[in-house]
Short mmCIF file of C-alpha atoms and ligand atoms in Angstrom, two decimals:
data_model
loop_
_atom_site.label_atom_id
_atom_site.label_comp_id
_atom_site.label_asym_id
_atom_site.label_seq_id
_atom_site.Cartn_x
_atom_site.Cartn_y
_atom_site.Cartn_z
CA UNK A 1 0.00 0.00 0.00
CA UNK A 2 2.61 2.39 1.14
CA UNK A 3 4.70 2.06 -2.00
CA UNK A 4 1.64 2.38 -4.20
CA UNK A 5 0.73 5.59 -2.60
CA UNK A 6 4.18 6.86 -3.06
CA UNK A 7 4.09 6.02 -6.68
CA UNK A 8 0.81 7.78 -7.25
CA UNK A 9 2.07 10.89 -5.61
CA UNK A 10 5.09 10.96 -7.77
CA UNK A 11 4.83 13.29 -10.65
CA UNK A 12 6.05 11.52 -13.70
CA UNK A 13 7.08 13.28 -16.84
CA UNK A 14 7.96 11.89 -20.16
CA UNK A 15 8.65 15.30 -21.46
CA UNK A 16 7.97 16.22 -25.05
CA UNK A 17 11.61 16.71 -25.52
CA UNK A 18 11.71 17.44 -29.19
CA UNK A 19 8.87 19.93 -29.05
CA UNK A 20 10.46 21.83 -26.23
CA UNK A 21 13.84 21.80 -27.83
CA UNK A 22 12.39 23.24 -31.00
CA UNK A 23 10.51 25.90 -29.08
CA UNK A 24 13.86 26.87 -27.65
CA UNK A 25 15.41 27.00 -31.05
CA UNK A 26 12.63 28.97 -32.65
CA UNK A 27 12.81 31.42 -29.79
CA UNK A 28 16.54 31.66 -30.23
CA UNK A 29 16.10 32.22 -33.94
CA UNK A 30 13.69 35.05 -33.32
CA UNK A 31 15.99 36.47 -30.68
CA UNK A 32 18.71 36.62 -33.25
CA UNK A 33 16.51 38.52 -35.69
CA UNK A 34 15.25 40.94 -33.08
CA UNK A 35 18.61 41.61 -31.51
CA UNK A 36 20.11 43.43 -34.46
CA UNK A 37 17.48 46.17 -34.81
CA UNK A 38 17.42 46.60 -31.05
CA UNK A 39 21.16 47.01 -30.97
CA UNK A 40 20.77 49.73 -33.58
CA UNK A 41 18.10 51.43 -31.47
CA UNK A 42 20.49 51.30 -28.53
CA UNK A 43 23.10 53.13 -30.56
CA UNK A 44 20.67 55.84 -31.58
CA UNK A 45 19.46 56.29 -28.03
CA UNK A 46 23.04 56.80 -26.93
CA UNK A 47 23.47 59.46 -29.61
CA UNK A 48 20.28 61.19 -28.57
CA UNK A 49 21.37 61.13 -24.97
CA UNK A 50 24.59 62.88 -25.89
CA UNK A 51 22.66 65.63 -27.64
CA UNK A 52 20.14 66.36 -24.93
CA UNK A 53 19.67 64.94 -21.49
CA UNK A 54 16.20 63.63 -20.94
CA UNK A 55 14.96 61.35 -18.18
CA UNK A 56 12.71 59.41 -20.57
CA UNK A 57 15.77 58.59 -22.59
CA UNK A 58 17.37 57.03 -19.52
CA UNK A 59 14.32 54.90 -18.88
CA UNK A 60 14.21 53.83 -22.50
CA UNK A 61 17.88 52.91 -22.36
CA UNK A 62 17.63 50.83 -19.23
CA UNK A 63 14.51 49.01 -20.45
CA UNK A 64 16.27 48.30 -23.70
CA UNK A 65 19.24 47.00 -21.74
CA UNK A 66 16.89 44.53 -19.99
CA UNK A 67 15.43 43.39 -23.28
CA UNK A 68 18.89 42.82 -24.72
CA UNK A 69 19.97 40.81 -21.67
CA UNK A 70 16.90 38.61 -22.06
CA UNK A 71 17.67 38.12 -25.72
CA UNK A 72 21.25 37.21 -24.94
CA UNK A 73 20.05 34.57 -22.51
CA UNK A 74 17.87 33.15 -25.23
CA UNK A 75 20.72 33.21 -27.67
CA UNK A 76 22.83 31.12 -25.35
CA UNK A 77 20.78 28.10 -26.28
CA UNK A 78 20.61 29.14 -29.88
CA UNK A 79 21.53 26.95 -32.76
CA UNK A 80 24.50 28.87 -34.15
CA UNK A 81 26.20 28.44 -30.81
CA UNK A 82 25.60 24.70 -30.94
CA UNK A 83 26.85 24.43 -34.46
CA UNK A 84 30.17 26.02 -33.90
CA UNK A 85 31.44 23.15 -31.81
CA UNK A 86 32.99 20.10 -33.30
CA UNK A 87 31.78 16.64 -32.45
CA UNK A 88 34.17 14.57 -30.39
CA UNK A 89 34.27 11.53 -28.14
CA UNK A 90 33.22 12.30 -24.60
CA UNK A 91 33.50 10.36 -21.33
CA UNK A 92 30.58 11.83 -19.42
CA UNK A 93 31.84 10.45 -16.10
CA UNK A 94 35.02 12.49 -16.45
CA UNK A 95 33.11 15.62 -17.30
CA UNK A 96 30.80 15.13 -14.33
CA UNK A 97 33.79 14.86 -11.96
CA UNK A 98 35.15 18.11 -13.33
CA UNK A 99 31.82 19.91 -13.00
CA UNK A 100 31.37 18.76 -9.43
CA UNK A 101 34.66 20.41 -8.52
CA UNK A 102 33.07 23.73 -9.39
CA UNK A 103 30.55 23.28 -6.58
CA UNK A 104 33.06 22.65 -3.78
CA UNK A 105 31.75 25.54 -1.72
CA UNK A 106 28.26 24.01 -1.53
CA UNK A 107 29.50 20.78 -0.05
CA UNK A 108 29.25 21.91 3.56
CA UNK A 109 25.47 21.83 3.56
CA UNK A 110 24.90 19.43 0.74
CA UNK A 111 26.54 16.06 0.53
CA UNK A 112 27.13 14.98 -3.01
CA UNK A 113 27.37 11.23 -3.55
CA UNK A 114 28.54 9.73 -6.77
CA UNK A 115 28.31 6.22 -8.14
CA UNK A 116 30.02 6.00 -11.49
CA UNK A 117 29.99 2.67 -13.29
CA UNK A 118 30.90 1.78 -16.89
CA UNK A 119 33.20 4.76 -17.03
CA UNK A 120 34.75 3.51 -20.27
CA UNK A 121 31.49 4.14 -22.14
CA UNK A 122 31.77 7.01 -24.58
CA UNK A 123 29.30 9.26 -26.24
CA UNK A 124 29.91 11.42 -29.28
CA UNK A 125 28.95 15.06 -29.48
CA UNK A 126 29.62 18.64 -28.51
CA UNK A 127 31.57 18.49 -25.31
CA UNK A 128 31.10 22.03 -24.09
CA UNK A 129 27.38 21.86 -24.66
CA UNK A 130 27.18 18.70 -22.57
CA UNK A 131 29.26 20.30 -19.83
CA UNK A 132 26.94 23.27 -19.81
CA UNK A 133 23.89 21.00 -19.65
CA UNK A 134 25.14 18.96 -16.70
CA UNK A 135 26.30 22.10 -14.99
CA UNK A 136 22.75 23.47 -15.34
CA UNK A 137 21.22 20.27 -13.98
CA UNK A 138 23.51 20.07 -10.97
CA UNK A 139 23.06 23.76 -10.26
CA UNK A 140 19.28 23.33 -10.29
CA UNK A 141 19.59 20.36 -7.93
CA UNK A 142 21.66 22.42 -5.52
CA UNK A 143 19.27 25.35 -5.73
CA UNK A 144 16.33 23.06 -5.00
CA UNK A 145 17.73 22.28 -1.55
CA UNK A 146 16.92 25.07 0.92
CA UNK A 147 19.12 23.94 3.85
CA UNK A 148 20.94 20.69 4.22
CA UNK A 149 20.39 17.80 1.86
CA UNK A 150 21.90 15.30 -0.52
CA UNK A 151 22.44 14.95 -4.23
CA UNK A 152 23.21 11.60 -5.73
CA UNK A 153 24.68 11.29 -9.19
CA UNK A 154 25.01 7.96 -10.97
CA UNK A 155 26.59 6.96 -14.26
CA UNK A 156 25.94 3.64 -15.99
CA UNK A 157 25.76 2.32 -19.51
CA UNK A 158 23.43 -0.08 -21.23
CA UNK A 159 24.18 -1.75 -24.52
CA UNK A 160 23.33 1.38 -26.49
CA UNK A 161 23.18 4.26 -24.07
CA UNK A 162 25.03 6.10 -21.37
CA UNK A 163 22.68 6.85 -18.49
CA UNK A 164 23.18 9.60 -15.93
CA UNK A 165 20.82 10.25 -13.05
CA UNK A 166 20.83 13.30 -10.81
CA UNK A 167 18.70 12.89 -7.73
CA UNK A 168 18.22 15.66 -5.21
CA UNK A 169 16.45 15.83 -1.86
CA UNK A 170 15.08 19.25 -2.72
CA UNK A 171 11.68 20.93 -2.83
CA UNK A 172 10.41 18.95 -5.81
CA UNK A 173 8.23 20.16 -8.64
CA UNK A 174 4.42 20.36 -8.47
CA UNK A 175 2.61 18.38 -11.13
CA UNK A 176 1.19 21.38 -12.94
CA UNK A 177 4.67 22.85 -13.30
CA UNK A 178 6.27 19.67 -14.54
CA UNK A 179 5.13 20.10 -18.10
CA UNK A 180 6.49 23.62 -18.20
CA UNK A 181 10.05 22.53 -17.57
CA UNK A 182 12.30 23.39 -20.44
CA UNK A 183 10.05 26.14 -21.75
CA UNK A 184 12.20 29.22 -22.27
CA UNK A 185 11.83 31.70 -19.39
CA UNK A 186 9.90 29.37 -17.14
CA UNK A 187 11.34 29.94 -13.68
CA UNK A 188 10.11 29.90 -10.11
CA UNK A 189 13.23 31.61 -8.80
CA UNK A 190 13.44 35.27 -8.04
CA UNK A 191 16.61 35.71 -10.05
CA UNK A 192 16.11 32.79 -12.37
CA UNK A 193 16.41 33.07 -16.12
CA UNK A 194 14.42 29.96 -16.97
CA UNK A 195 16.97 29.20 -19.66
CA UNK A 196 18.92 26.43 -17.94
CA UNK A 197 16.62 23.56 -18.76
CA UNK A 198 15.93 24.93 -22.22
CA UNK A 199 19.62 24.51 -22.94
CA UNK A 200 19.59 21.03 -21.39
CA UNK A 201 16.64 19.84 -23.49
CA UNK A 202 18.06 21.37 -26.60
CA UNK A 203 21.44 19.64 -26.28
CA UNK A 204 20.13 16.24 -25.23
CA UNK A 205 17.63 16.26 -28.07
CA UNK A 206 20.22 17.29 -30.64
CA UNK A 207 22.30 14.30 -29.65
CA UNK A 208 19.41 11.90 -29.95
CA UNK A 209 19.07 11.49 -26.18
CA UNK A 210 16.12 11.36 -23.80
CA UNK A 211 15.24 12.96 -20.49
CA UNK A 212 12.94 11.63 -17.83
CA UNK A 213 11.93 13.53 -14.73
CA UNK A 214 10.40 12.04 -11.61
CA UNK A 215 9.55 14.43 -8.82
CA UNK A 216 7.76 14.47 -5.54
CA UNK A 217 6.99 17.67 -3.72
CA UNK A 218 9.09 18.27 -0.65
CA UNK A 219 11.03 15.07 -1.20
CA UNK A 220 13.05 15.66 -4.30
CA UNK A 221 13.53 15.27 -8.00
CA UNK A 222 15.38 12.80 -10.18
CA UNK A 223 16.51 13.69 -13.67
CA UNK A 224 17.47 10.71 -15.84
CA UNK A 225 19.42 11.49 -18.98
CA UNK A 226 20.06 8.84 -21.62
CA UNK A 227 22.41 9.55 -24.50
CA UNK A 228 23.22 7.11 -27.32
CA UNK A 229 26.69 5.62 -27.06
CA UNK A 230 29.28 6.32 -29.69
CA UNK A 231 29.01 3.63 -32.31
CA UNK A 232 30.91 5.15 -35.12
CA UNK A 233 31.83 1.93 -36.81
CA UNK A 234 28.38 0.56 -36.54
CA UNK A 235 27.04 3.84 -37.79
CA UNK A 236 29.14 3.54 -40.90
CA UNK A 237 27.87 0.03 -41.68
CA UNK A 238 24.94 -0.65 -43.98
CA UNK A 239 21.51 -0.31 -42.44
CA UNK A 240 18.16 -1.85 -43.06
CA UNK A 241 15.79 0.92 -43.98
CA UNK A 242 12.07 1.01 -44.30
CA UNK A 243 11.66 1.80 -48.00
CA UNK A 244 9.04 1.53 -50.70
CA UNK A 245 9.55 -1.36 -53.04
CA UNK A 246 7.68 -3.00 -55.92
CA UNK A 247 8.63 -6.31 -57.33
CA UNK A 248 9.80 -5.27 -60.79
CA UNK A 249 11.52 -2.10 -59.77
CA UNK A 250 14.87 -1.38 -61.33
CA UNK A 251 17.42 0.33 -59.13
CA UNK A 252 16.44 3.59 -60.79
CA UNK A 253 12.71 3.04 -60.08
CA UNK A 254 13.53 2.08 -56.55
CA UNK A 255 15.62 5.19 -55.98
CA UNK A 256 12.99 7.38 -57.55
CA UNK A 257 10.21 5.91 -55.40
CA UNK A 258 12.28 6.57 -52.30
CA UNK A 259 13.52 10.01 -53.26
CA UNK A 260 12.41 11.63 -50.02
CA UNK A 261 13.93 8.95 -47.81
CA UNK A 262 17.12 9.24 -49.80
CA UNK A 263 17.25 12.97 -49.13
CA UNK A 264 16.55 12.46 -45.44
CA UNK A 265 19.33 9.91 -45.06
CA UNK A 266 21.71 12.02 -47.05
CA UNK A 267 21.07 15.09 -44.92
CA UNK A 268 21.57 12.97 -41.87
CA UNK A 269 24.92 11.72 -43.16
CA UNK A 270 26.25 15.12 -44.13
CA UNK A 271 25.77 16.95 -40.86
CA UNK A 272 27.84 19.99 -41.72
CA UNK A 273 26.54 20.47 -45.22
CA UNK A 274 22.90 20.08 -44.21
CA UNK A 275 22.93 23.40 -42.46
CA UNK A 276 24.56 25.11 -45.41
CA UNK A 277 22.17 23.91 -48.10
CA UNK A 278 20.08 27.06 -48.11
CA UNK A 279 23.10 29.30 -48.03
CA UNK A 280 24.77 27.51 -50.92
CA UNK A 281 21.53 27.70 -52.85
CA UNK A 282 21.20 31.45 -52.47
CA UNK A 283 24.89 32.07 -52.91
CA UNK A 284 25.56 30.15 -56.06
CA UNK A 285 22.13 28.99 -57.16
CA UNK A 286 23.39 25.47 -56.55
CA UNK A 287 20.71 22.99 -55.59
CA UNK A 288 22.67 20.33 -53.72
CA UNK A 289 19.80 17.88 -53.32
CA UNK A 290 18.88 18.03 -56.97
CA UNK A 291 22.52 17.58 -57.89
CA UNK A 292 22.80 14.58 -55.60
CA UNK A 293 19.94 12.86 -57.43
CA UNK A 294 21.55 13.67 -60.74
CA UNK A 295 24.90 12.23 -59.69
CA UNK A 296 23.29 9.06 -58.34
CA UNK A 297 21.33 8.61 -61.56
CA UNK A 298 24.46 8.95 -63.68
CA UNK A 299 26.23 6.44 -61.45
CA UNK A 300 23.57 3.75 -61.40
CA UNK A 301 22.93 4.10 -65.12
CA UNK A 302 26.66 4.22 -65.83
CA UNK A 303 26.33 7.41 -67.85
CA UNK A 304 30.03 8.15 -67.58
CA UNK A 305 30.27 11.00 -70.10
CA UNK A 306 27.39 12.93 -68.66
CA UNK A 307 28.85 12.38 -65.22
CA UNK A 308 32.14 13.91 -66.28
CA UNK A 309 30.50 16.90 -67.94
CA UNK A 310 28.42 17.39 -64.85
CA UNK A 311 31.48 17.18 -62.59
CA UNK A 312 33.22 19.87 -64.65
CA UNK A 313 30.23 22.19 -64.48
CA UNK A 314 29.98 21.72 -60.76
CA UNK A 315 33.68 22.42 -60.36
CA UNK A 316 33.26 25.76 -62.11
CA UNK A 317 30.12 26.66 -60.17
CA UNK A 318 31.87 25.87 -56.93
CA UNK A 319 34.98 27.84 -57.88
CA UNK A 320 32.95 30.81 -59.13
CA UNK A 321 31.19 31.16 -55.82
CA UNK A 322 34.22 30.32 -53.70
CA UNK A 323 32.31 27.75 -51.67
CA UNK A 324 34.44 25.78 -49.24
CA UNK A 325 35.73 22.58 -50.83
CA UNK A 326 35.34 20.63 -47.61
CA UNK A 327 31.57 20.84 -48.02
CA UNK A 328 31.72 19.29 -51.45
CA UNK A 329 33.90 16.49 -50.22
CA UNK A 330 31.63 15.76 -47.28
CA UNK A 331 28.59 15.93 -49.54
CA UNK A 332 29.93 13.49 -52.12
CA UNK A 333 31.12 11.05 -49.48
CA UNK A 334 27.71 11.23 -47.83
CA UNK A 335 26.10 10.51 -51.21
CA UNK A 336 28.40 7.53 -51.58
CA UNK A 337 27.45 6.10 -48.18
CA UNK A 338 23.75 6.75 -48.67
CA UNK A 339 23.79 5.18 -52.10
CA UNK A 340 25.41 2.06 -50.66
CA UNK A 341 22.75 1.87 -47.96
CA UNK A 342 20.10 2.03 -50.65
CA UNK A 343 21.78 -0.51 -52.89
CA UNK A 344 21.99 -2.86 -49.93
CA UNK A 345 18.31 -2.40 -49.17
CA UNK A 346 17.37 -2.87 -52.80
CA UNK A 347 19.25 -6.11 -52.82
CA UNK A 348 17.63 -7.26 -49.58
CA UNK A 349 14.16 -6.72 -50.97
CA UNK A 350 15.04 -8.21 -54.26
CA UNK A 351 15.83 -11.39 -52.39
CA UNK A 352 18.69 -12.04 -54.75
CA UNK A 353 21.69 -12.02 -52.49
CA UNK A 354 24.14 -11.11 -55.19
CA UNK A 355 27.06 -13.41 -55.67
CA UNK A 356 30.49 -12.35 -54.58
CA UNK A 357 31.73 -11.60 -58.11
CA UNK A 358 28.68 -9.54 -58.92
CA UNK A 359 29.02 -7.62 -55.73
CA UNK A 360 32.63 -6.73 -56.34
CA UNK A 361 31.85 -5.66 -59.89
CA UNK A 362 29.09 -3.41 -58.61
CA UNK A 363 31.36 -2.05 -55.89
CA UNK A 364 34.03 -1.22 -58.40
CA UNK A 365 31.63 0.40 -60.82
CA UNK A 366 29.85 2.60 -58.32
CA UNK A 367 32.94 3.72 -56.46
CA UNK A 368 34.93 4.29 -59.61
CA UNK A 369 32.26 6.54 -61.04
CA UNK A 370 31.99 8.55 -57.86
CA UNK A 371 35.78 8.84 -57.73
CA UNK A 372 35.74 10.04 -61.30
CA UNK A 373 33.20 12.64 -60.41
CA UNK A 374 35.45 13.88 -57.62
CA UNK A 375 38.54 13.90 -59.83
CA UNK A 376 36.91 15.89 -62.61
CA UNK A 377 35.24 18.17 -60.14
CA UNK A 378 38.54 19.07 -58.51
CA UNK A 379 40.40 19.48 -61.79
CA UNK A 380 37.76 21.79 -63.14
CA UNK A 381 37.62 23.66 -59.85
CA UNK A 382 41.33 24.33 -59.76
CA UNK A 383 41.53 25.14 -63.47
CA UNK A 384 38.87 27.74 -63.04
CA UNK A 385 40.67 29.24 -60.05
CA UNK A 386 43.98 29.29 -61.96
CA UNK A 387 42.39 30.98 -64.95
CA UNK A 388 40.77 33.48 -62.68
CA UNK A 389 44.12 34.30 -61.12
CA UNK A 390 45.79 34.64 -64.50
CA UNK A 391 43.10 36.91 -65.86
CA UNK A 392 43.20 39.04 -62.74
CA UNK A 393 46.94 39.38 -63.13
CA UNK A 394 46.42 40.40 -66.76
CA UNK A 395 43.85 42.94 -65.72
CA UNK A 396 46.20 44.48 -63.20
CA UNK A 397 48.93 44.61 -65.83
CA UNK A 398 46.61 46.30 -68.29
CA UNK A 399 45.54 48.78 -65.71
CA UNK A 400 49.15 49.65 -64.98
CA UNK A 401 49.74 50.40 -68.69
CA UNK A 402 46.65 52.23 -69.87
CA UNK A 403 46.97 53.16 -73.50
CA UNK A 404 44.25 55.63 -74.41
CA UNK A 405 43.57 56.16 -78.13
CA UNK A 406 42.73 59.77 -79.00
CA UNK A 407 42.21 59.22 -82.70
CA UNK A 408 43.38 56.76 -85.37
CA UNK A 409 46.98 57.82 -85.04
CA UNK A 410 47.51 59.32 -81.64
CA UNK A 411 47.37 57.61 -78.25
CA UNK A 412 48.27 58.69 -74.76
CA UNK A 413 50.10 56.59 -72.20
CA UNK A 414 49.75 58.21 -68.79
CA UNK A 415 52.14 56.51 -66.39
CA UNK A 416 51.47 56.76 -62.71
CA UNK A 417 53.44 55.52 -59.73
CA UNK A 418 56.97 54.33 -59.41
CA UNK A 419 58.59 52.30 -62.11
CA UNK A 420 60.90 49.40 -61.44
CA UNK A 421 62.41 46.74 -63.66
CA UNK A 422 59.39 44.43 -63.69
CA UNK A 423 57.00 47.19 -64.46
CA UNK A 424 59.22 48.53 -67.20
CA UNK A 425 59.16 45.10 -68.85
CA UNK A 426 55.38 44.99 -68.65
CA UNK A 427 55.19 48.47 -70.16
CA UNK A 428 57.56 47.42 -72.93
CA UNK A 429 55.46 44.37 -73.77
CA UNK A 430 52.15 46.16 -73.83
CA UNK A 431 53.20 49.28 -75.63
CA UNK A 432 55.18 47.56 -78.38
CA UNK A 433 52.28 45.20 -79.05
CA UNK A 434 49.83 48.05 -79.02
CA UNK A 435 51.86 50.23 -81.40
CA UNK A 436 52.00 47.37 -83.87
CA UNK A 437 48.40 46.29 -83.56
CA UNK A 438 46.79 49.72 -83.49
CA UNK A 439 49.18 51.51 -85.86
CA UNK A 440 49.91 54.26 -83.41
CA UNK A 441 51.91 57.04 -85.12
CA UNK A 442 52.28 59.34 -82.17
CA UNK A 443 52.43 58.22 -78.59
CA UNK A 444 52.24 60.86 -75.89
CA UNK A 445 53.90 59.45 -72.81
CA UNK A 446 52.88 61.48 -69.80
CA UNK A 447 55.29 61.09 -66.91
CA UNK A 448 53.82 63.69 -64.56
CA UNK A 449 52.58 60.92 -62.24
CA UNK A 450 55.99 59.26 -62.01
CA UNK A 451 58.08 60.43 -59.07
CA UNK A 452 61.03 58.18 -59.66
CA UNK A 453 62.41 55.21 -61.49
CA UNK A 454 64.03 52.66 -59.26
CA UNK A 455 67.59 52.46 -60.63
CA UNK A 456 69.99 53.19 -63.45
CA UNK A 457 69.07 50.12 -65.46
CA UNK A 458 65.45 51.23 -65.52
CA UNK A 459 66.46 54.58 -66.98
CA UNK A 460 68.52 52.84 -69.60
CA UNK A 461 65.67 50.47 -70.33
CA UNK A 462 63.34 53.41 -70.76
CA UNK A 463 65.73 55.08 -73.22
CA UNK A 464 65.95 51.85 -75.24
CA UNK A 465 62.21 51.61 -75.27
CA UNK A 466 61.80 55.08 -76.73
CA UNK A 467 64.33 54.15 -79.44
CA UNK A 468 62.25 51.04 -80.08
CA UNK A 469 59.13 53.15 -80.58
CA UNK A 470 60.77 55.22 -83.27
CA UNK A 471 62.09 52.09 -84.96
CA UNK A 472 58.47 51.04 -85.25
CA UNK A 473 57.67 54.34 -86.91
CA UNK A 474 56.05 55.88 -83.90
CA UNK A 475 56.91 59.37 -82.69
CA UNK A 476 57.18 59.76 -78.98
CA UNK A 477 56.18 62.91 -77.17
CA UNK A 478 57.26 63.05 -73.53
CA UNK A 479 55.32 65.29 -71.20
CA UNK A 480 55.46 66.19 -67.55
CA UNK A 481 58.91 64.84 -66.81
CA UNK A 482 59.97 65.86 -63.34
CA UNK A 483 63.23 67.66 -62.89
CA UNK A 484 64.68 64.88 -60.68
CA UNK A 485 64.20 62.41 -63.47
CA UNK A 486 65.74 64.76 -66.03
CA UNK A 487 68.78 65.30 -63.78
CA UNK A 488 69.23 61.60 -63.35
CA UNK A 489 69.11 61.07 -67.09
CA UNK A 490 71.68 63.72 -67.71
CA UNK A 491 73.98 62.20 -65.12
CA UNK A 492 73.72 58.89 -66.91
CA UNK A 493 74.41 60.55 -70.23
CA UNK A 494 71.05 59.60 -71.62
CA UNK A 495 69.72 61.86 -74.35
CA UNK A 496 66.14 61.24 -75.37
CA UNK A 497 65.91 64.10 -77.80
CA UNK A 498 67.03 62.03 -80.75
CA UNK A 499 64.00 59.83 -80.55
CA UNK A 500 61.45 61.91 -78.71
CA UNK A 501 60.03 65.41 -78.50
CA UNK A 502 59.58 66.91 -75.07
CA UNK A 503 56.65 69.07 -74.02
CA UNK A 504 56.22 70.65 -70.63
CA UNK A 505 52.73 69.39 -69.94
CA UNK A 506 50.17 67.04 -71.35
CA UNK A 507 47.91 70.01 -72.20
CA UNK A 508 50.61 71.56 -74.33
CA UNK A 509 51.13 68.33 -76.20
CA UNK A 510 47.41 67.83 -76.78
CA UNK A 511 47.15 71.36 -78.01
CA UNK A 512 50.01 70.94 -80.45
CA UNK A 513 49.20 67.53 -81.78
CA UNK A 514 45.45 67.33 -81.72
CA UNK A 515 43.62 70.61 -81.55
CA UNK A 516 45.92 72.62 -83.77
CA UNK A 517 45.82 69.99 -86.41
CA UNK A 518 42.05 70.11 -86.55
CA UNK A 519 41.80 73.85 -86.88
P1 ADP B 1 16.25 28.72 -13.55
O1 ADP B 1 17.16 27.81 -12.81
O2 ADP B 1 16.92 29.96 -14.01
O3 ADP B 1 14.97 28.99 -12.84
P2 ADP B 1 15.89 26.46 -15.26
O4 ADP B 1 15.45 26.35 -16.66
O5 ADP B 1 17.20 25.91 -14.91
O6 ADP B 1 15.84 28.00 -14.91
O7 ADP B 1 14.79 25.81 -14.35
C1 ADP B 1 13.44 26.19 -14.50
C2 ADP B 1 12.63 25.87 -13.28
O8 ADP B 1 12.49 24.46 -13.15
C3 ADP B 1 13.24 26.31 -11.98
O9 ADP B 1 12.93 27.66 -11.71
C4 ADP B 1 12.60 25.37 -10.99
O10 ADP B 1 11.31 25.82 -10.66
C5 ADP B 1 12.41 24.11 -11.78
N1 ADP B 1 13.45 23.11 -11.48
C6 ADP B 1 14.47 22.77 -12.28
N2 ADP B 1 15.23 21.82 -11.71
C7 ADP B 1 14.69 21.56 -10.50
C8 ADP B 1 15.00 20.67 -9.41
N3 ADP B 1 16.06 19.86 -9.47
N4 ADP B 1 14.19 20.69 -8.34
C9 ADP B 1 13.13 21.49 -8.29
N5 ADP B 1 12.79 22.34 -9.27
C10 ADP B 1 13.54 22.38 -10.37
MG1 MG B 2 18.76 26.75 -13.59
#
């Protein structure tokens, strides 16, 4: 009787974990959107306050400050934060030990007992997020105990899960409040934020775990957390999937009928890319899911040529939009794994149990085609990038030697900046080609933007160049030469007058050679 009664009084909760976690995430998403405009408002209020002092402004500022603090709390459980962390192997028992050390000062009133078994069991996930979650849980347990009390923490593992329980002898949670746990901002504490459990639910759910809460008012609460163990090898193996299948389906029919499941599995395999799909779509108009179907089709139908053409196009698209290569690699490898899962399931349903030879032929064919895709993709990607670099270099060179045609016969070459050996060679190349190709008869070289030439050889090179122009039947008019440059030339014994006419300024030269002629 006694134990029955106890059971009935216990408030049990099989919390709607996923719903709550998504509420948290939606809220965080909204917080993110709202925070930016509010931050702008804050800036403007500060400006206003500098212009004129007004008590309403102070109130507005401090209220805004409160709103921003609330938003920041929300953002702490937000998705971007979760995504930044890498997945790694975690021994939860170790992390729990470390967290408990942070609560040393509470241990006078509260005795904390631990019972850690199966400490070699690992989970896989975002370590800091887990630390934060268990910190929140233990903190809540401590805060639930008004005076003296106990907290017991256990760690065990089943075949598939690591199980942690946190049991406190605190005030407990009334039944009507139990279903509110995890809702953002739900708190019964004067200075509570109500964000602790939201973070906990969010993290546990993201890692495929479960939470169970049993509580009894004035006696205490037990949180049980179960997280799937790390089974990376098993995860990589083929899996039986629940797929649509008709008897005479070809592989293509089968894949087409299960298009949606294929996408789901694929997104599940490519964790990092999944979140970027939208971004890549808007950025480069690249539809990754559609492309995945296309690739798979080319592979199963052995359409090698189309596959190669497709790989090249993709390489260019990727290079054009400078999308991180790691995403492509992850995406293609995820497609490979998903395709193998599907081929395995197709075979299962087909009841054929392919013979060893057939299997190895299929293996070779599928993997070779996907490898080919990757090879051509990368070649085309890097070719595009190389060409881009080369053409940018060309552009810069052209910009540094701007030859401006004034009419059929006369062009101006305004040189700006300092001239060293390399640049002189570029100028030589461009101008000689241009004189030949465009039949320039008079070239006005304006040097007013050139402060100096780097050394004697450059001066000599320049003199040779001018001689070259006249050998090609082109008159050179030099304008705007600075006195320092003239002095240097004289000291080197260079005389340009044989091959070039000098004019003080560009205006003078234009006047002489263009306007006068026309009059
Ligand atoms: P906060 O601690 O800021 O109030 P939480 O999200 O961590 O926010 O917790 C929300 C509410 O859930 C708490 O205010 C408390 O009422 C209740 N709660 C959480 N854990 C416990 C516990 N171990 N014992 C009793 N009540 C709890
Ligand atoms: Mg809390």
